[in-house]
PDB file of C-alpha atoms in Angstrom:
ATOM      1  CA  UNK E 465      29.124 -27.135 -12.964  1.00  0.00           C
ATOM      2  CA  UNK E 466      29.405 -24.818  -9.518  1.00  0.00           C
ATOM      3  CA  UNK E 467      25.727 -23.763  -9.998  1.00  0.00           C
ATOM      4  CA  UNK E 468      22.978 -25.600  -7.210  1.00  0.00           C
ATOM      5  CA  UNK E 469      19.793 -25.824  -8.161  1.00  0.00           C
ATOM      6  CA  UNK E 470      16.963 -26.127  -5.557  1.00  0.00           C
ATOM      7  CA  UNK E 471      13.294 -27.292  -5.471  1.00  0.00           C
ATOM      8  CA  UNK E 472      11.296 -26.943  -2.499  1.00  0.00           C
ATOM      9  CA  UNK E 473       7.899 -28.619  -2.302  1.00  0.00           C
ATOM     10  CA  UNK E 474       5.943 -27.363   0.147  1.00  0.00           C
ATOM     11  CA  UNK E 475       2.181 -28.872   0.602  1.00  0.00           C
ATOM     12  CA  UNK E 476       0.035 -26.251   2.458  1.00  0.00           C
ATOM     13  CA  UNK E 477      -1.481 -27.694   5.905  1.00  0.00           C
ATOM     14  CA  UNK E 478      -5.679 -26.621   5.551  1.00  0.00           C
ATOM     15  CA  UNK E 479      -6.188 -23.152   6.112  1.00  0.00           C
ATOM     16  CA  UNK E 480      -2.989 -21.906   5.795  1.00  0.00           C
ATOM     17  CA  UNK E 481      -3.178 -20.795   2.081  1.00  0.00           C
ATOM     18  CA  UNK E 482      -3.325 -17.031   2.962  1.00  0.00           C
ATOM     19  CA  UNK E 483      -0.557 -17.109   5.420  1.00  0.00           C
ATOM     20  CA  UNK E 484       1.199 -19.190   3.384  1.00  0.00           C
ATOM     21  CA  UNK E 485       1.172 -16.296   0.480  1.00  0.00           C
ATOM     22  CA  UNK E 486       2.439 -13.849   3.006  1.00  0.00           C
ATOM     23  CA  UNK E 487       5.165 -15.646   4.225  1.00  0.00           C
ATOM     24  CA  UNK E 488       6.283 -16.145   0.246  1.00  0.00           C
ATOM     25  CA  UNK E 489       6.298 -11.975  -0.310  1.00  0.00           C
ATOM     26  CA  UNK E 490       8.224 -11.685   2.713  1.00  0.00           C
ATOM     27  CA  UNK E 491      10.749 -14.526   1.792  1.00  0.00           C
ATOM     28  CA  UNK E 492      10.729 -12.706  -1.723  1.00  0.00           C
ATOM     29  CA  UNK E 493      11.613  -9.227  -0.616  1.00  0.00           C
ATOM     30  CA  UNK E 494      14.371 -10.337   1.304  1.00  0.00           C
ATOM     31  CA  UNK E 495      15.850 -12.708  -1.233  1.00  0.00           C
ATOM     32  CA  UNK E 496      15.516  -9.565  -3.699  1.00  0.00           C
ATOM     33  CA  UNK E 497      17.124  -6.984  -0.598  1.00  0.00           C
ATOM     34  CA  UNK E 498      20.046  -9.382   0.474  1.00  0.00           C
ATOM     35  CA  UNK E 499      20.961 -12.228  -1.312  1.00  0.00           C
ATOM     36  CA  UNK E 500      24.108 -11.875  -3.606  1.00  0.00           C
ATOM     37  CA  UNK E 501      24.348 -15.570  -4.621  1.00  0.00           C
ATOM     38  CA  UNK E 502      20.774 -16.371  -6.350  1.00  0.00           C
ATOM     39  CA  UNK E 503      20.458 -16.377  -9.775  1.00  0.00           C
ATOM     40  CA  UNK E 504      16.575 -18.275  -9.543  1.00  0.00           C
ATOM     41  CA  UNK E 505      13.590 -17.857  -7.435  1.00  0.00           C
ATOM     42  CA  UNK E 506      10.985 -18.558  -8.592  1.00  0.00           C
ATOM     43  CA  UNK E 507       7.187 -19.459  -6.713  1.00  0.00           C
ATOM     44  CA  UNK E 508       4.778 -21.682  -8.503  1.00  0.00           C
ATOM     45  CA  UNK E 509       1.339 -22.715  -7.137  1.00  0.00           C
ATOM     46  CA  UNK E 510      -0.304 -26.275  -8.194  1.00  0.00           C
ATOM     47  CA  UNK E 511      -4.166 -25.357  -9.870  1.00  0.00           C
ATOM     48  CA  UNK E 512      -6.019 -25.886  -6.529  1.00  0.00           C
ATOM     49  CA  UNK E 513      -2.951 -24.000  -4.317  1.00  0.00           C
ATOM     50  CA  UNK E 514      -2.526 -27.109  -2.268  1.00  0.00           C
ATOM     51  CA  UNK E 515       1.101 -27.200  -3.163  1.00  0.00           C
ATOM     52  CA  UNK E 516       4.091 -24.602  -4.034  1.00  0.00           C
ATOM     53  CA  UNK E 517       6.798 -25.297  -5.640  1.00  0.00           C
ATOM     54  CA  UNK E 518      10.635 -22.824  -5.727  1.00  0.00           C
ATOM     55  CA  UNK E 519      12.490 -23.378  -8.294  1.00  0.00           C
ATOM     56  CA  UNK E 520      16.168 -22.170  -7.186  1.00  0.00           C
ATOM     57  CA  UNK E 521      19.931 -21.538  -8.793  1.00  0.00           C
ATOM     58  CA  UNK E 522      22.593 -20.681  -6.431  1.00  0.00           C
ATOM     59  CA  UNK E 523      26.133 -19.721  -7.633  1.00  0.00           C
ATOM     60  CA  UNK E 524      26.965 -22.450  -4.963  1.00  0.00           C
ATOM     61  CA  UNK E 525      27.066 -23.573  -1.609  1.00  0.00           C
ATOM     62  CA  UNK E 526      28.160 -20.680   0.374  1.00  0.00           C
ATOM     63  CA  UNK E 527      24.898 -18.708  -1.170  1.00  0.00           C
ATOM     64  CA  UNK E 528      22.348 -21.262  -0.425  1.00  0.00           C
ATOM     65  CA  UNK E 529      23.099 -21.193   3.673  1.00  0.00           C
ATOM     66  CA  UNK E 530      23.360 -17.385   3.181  1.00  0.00           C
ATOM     67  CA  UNK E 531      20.275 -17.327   1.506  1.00  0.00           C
ATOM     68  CA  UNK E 532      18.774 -19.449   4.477  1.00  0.00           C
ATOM     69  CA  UNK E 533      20.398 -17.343   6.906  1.00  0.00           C
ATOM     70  CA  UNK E 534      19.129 -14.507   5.196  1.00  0.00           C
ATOM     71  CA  UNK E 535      15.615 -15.765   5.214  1.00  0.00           C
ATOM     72  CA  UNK E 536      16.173 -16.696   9.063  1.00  0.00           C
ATOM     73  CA  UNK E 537      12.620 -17.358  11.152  1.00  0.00           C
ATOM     74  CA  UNK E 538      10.353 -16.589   8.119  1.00  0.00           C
ATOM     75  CA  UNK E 539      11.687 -20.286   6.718  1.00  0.00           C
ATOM     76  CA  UNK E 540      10.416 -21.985  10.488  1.00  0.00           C
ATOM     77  CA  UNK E 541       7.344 -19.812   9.865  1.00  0.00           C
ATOM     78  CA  UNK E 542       7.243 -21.341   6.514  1.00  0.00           C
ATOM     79  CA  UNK E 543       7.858 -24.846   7.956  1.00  0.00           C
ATOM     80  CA  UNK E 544       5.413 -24.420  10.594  1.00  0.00           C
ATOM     81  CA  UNK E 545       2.479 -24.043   8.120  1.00  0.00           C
ATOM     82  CA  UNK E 546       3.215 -26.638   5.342  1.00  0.00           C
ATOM     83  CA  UNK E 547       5.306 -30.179   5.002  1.00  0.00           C
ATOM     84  CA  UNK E 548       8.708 -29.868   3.381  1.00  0.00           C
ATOM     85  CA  UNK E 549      10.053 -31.544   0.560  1.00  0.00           C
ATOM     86  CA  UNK E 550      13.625 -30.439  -0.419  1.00  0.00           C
ATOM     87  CA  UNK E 551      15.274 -31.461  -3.857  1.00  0.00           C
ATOM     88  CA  UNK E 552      19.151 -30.711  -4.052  1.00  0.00           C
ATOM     89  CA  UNK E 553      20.443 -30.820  -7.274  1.00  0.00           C
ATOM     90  CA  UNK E 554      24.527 -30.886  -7.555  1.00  0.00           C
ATOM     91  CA  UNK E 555      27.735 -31.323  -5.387  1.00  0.00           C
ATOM     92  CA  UNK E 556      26.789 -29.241  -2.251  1.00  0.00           C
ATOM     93  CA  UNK E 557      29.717 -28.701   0.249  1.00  0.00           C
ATOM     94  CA  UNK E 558      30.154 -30.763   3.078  1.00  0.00           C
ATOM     95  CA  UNK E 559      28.976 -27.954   5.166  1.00  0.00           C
ATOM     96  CA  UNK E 560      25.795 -27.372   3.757  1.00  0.00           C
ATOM     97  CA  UNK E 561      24.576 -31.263   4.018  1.00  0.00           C
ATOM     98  CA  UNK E 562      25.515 -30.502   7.471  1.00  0.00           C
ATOM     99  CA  UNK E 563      23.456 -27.593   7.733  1.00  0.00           C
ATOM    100  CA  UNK E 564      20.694 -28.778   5.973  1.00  0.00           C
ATOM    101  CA  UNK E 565      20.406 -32.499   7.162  1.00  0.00           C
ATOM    102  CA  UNK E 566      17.434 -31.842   9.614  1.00  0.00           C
ATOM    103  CA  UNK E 567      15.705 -30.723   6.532  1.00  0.00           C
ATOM    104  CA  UNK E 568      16.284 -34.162   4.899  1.00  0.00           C
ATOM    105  CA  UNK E 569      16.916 -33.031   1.050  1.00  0.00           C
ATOM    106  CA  UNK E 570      17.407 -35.215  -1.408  1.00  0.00           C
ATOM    107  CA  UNK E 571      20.245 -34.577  -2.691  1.00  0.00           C
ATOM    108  CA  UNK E 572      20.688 -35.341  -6.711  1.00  0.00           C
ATOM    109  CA  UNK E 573      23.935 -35.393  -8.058  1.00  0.00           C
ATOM    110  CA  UNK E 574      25.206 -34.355 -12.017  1.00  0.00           C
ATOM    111  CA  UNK E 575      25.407 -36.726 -14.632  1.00  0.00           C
ATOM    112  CA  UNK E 576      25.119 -34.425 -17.612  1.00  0.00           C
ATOM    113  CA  UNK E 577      23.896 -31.344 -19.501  1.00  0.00           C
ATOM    114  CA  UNK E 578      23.766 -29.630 -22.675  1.00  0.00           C
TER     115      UNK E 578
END
């Protein structure tokens, strides 16, 4: 299993809803313009829009820091307005833990599918 799947919690600081949603088209476009590597993204707001969650497949490693490097300040713009809670699920290369460790994901690994 190459495949990395992704979910990032964000909870929406007070106020920022609106901002929040804009930030999410713009990340969308430019996944849809320039990312090569992601097979799943997909945005899902809790019933009071509060929290988001992105559900996320990568074909592996190499996509997932292109895909941030794609996204490049609209992610701190992102951060800025909500708290972060990144879920890693896989065997991510050494050099994305590196990349991402400021981020603090938790990083799942496999045990099994179907």
């Amino acid at each position: 299993m190459n495949n990395l799947q992704l979910t990032a919690r964000f909870v929406i600081h007070d106020g920022k809803l609106e901002k929040f949603k804009e930030l999410a088209k713009a990340c969308m476009n430019s996944t849809k313009e320039k990312d090569t590597g992601t097979l799943q993204y997909d945005w899902y707001f809790n019933s009071d829009e509060t929290e988001c969650r992105v559900r996320e497949t990568y074909v592996n490693s190499d996509a997932i820091l292109a895909h941030i490097g794609n996204l490049g300040p609209l992610l701190g713009e992102l951060l800025a307005i909500s708290d972060f809670y990144p879920e890693l699920y896989g065997a991510p290369s050494e050099a994305l833990v590196n990349a991402t460790a400021a981020l603090k994901p938790q990083v799942y690994t496999h045990f099994q599918s179907m």
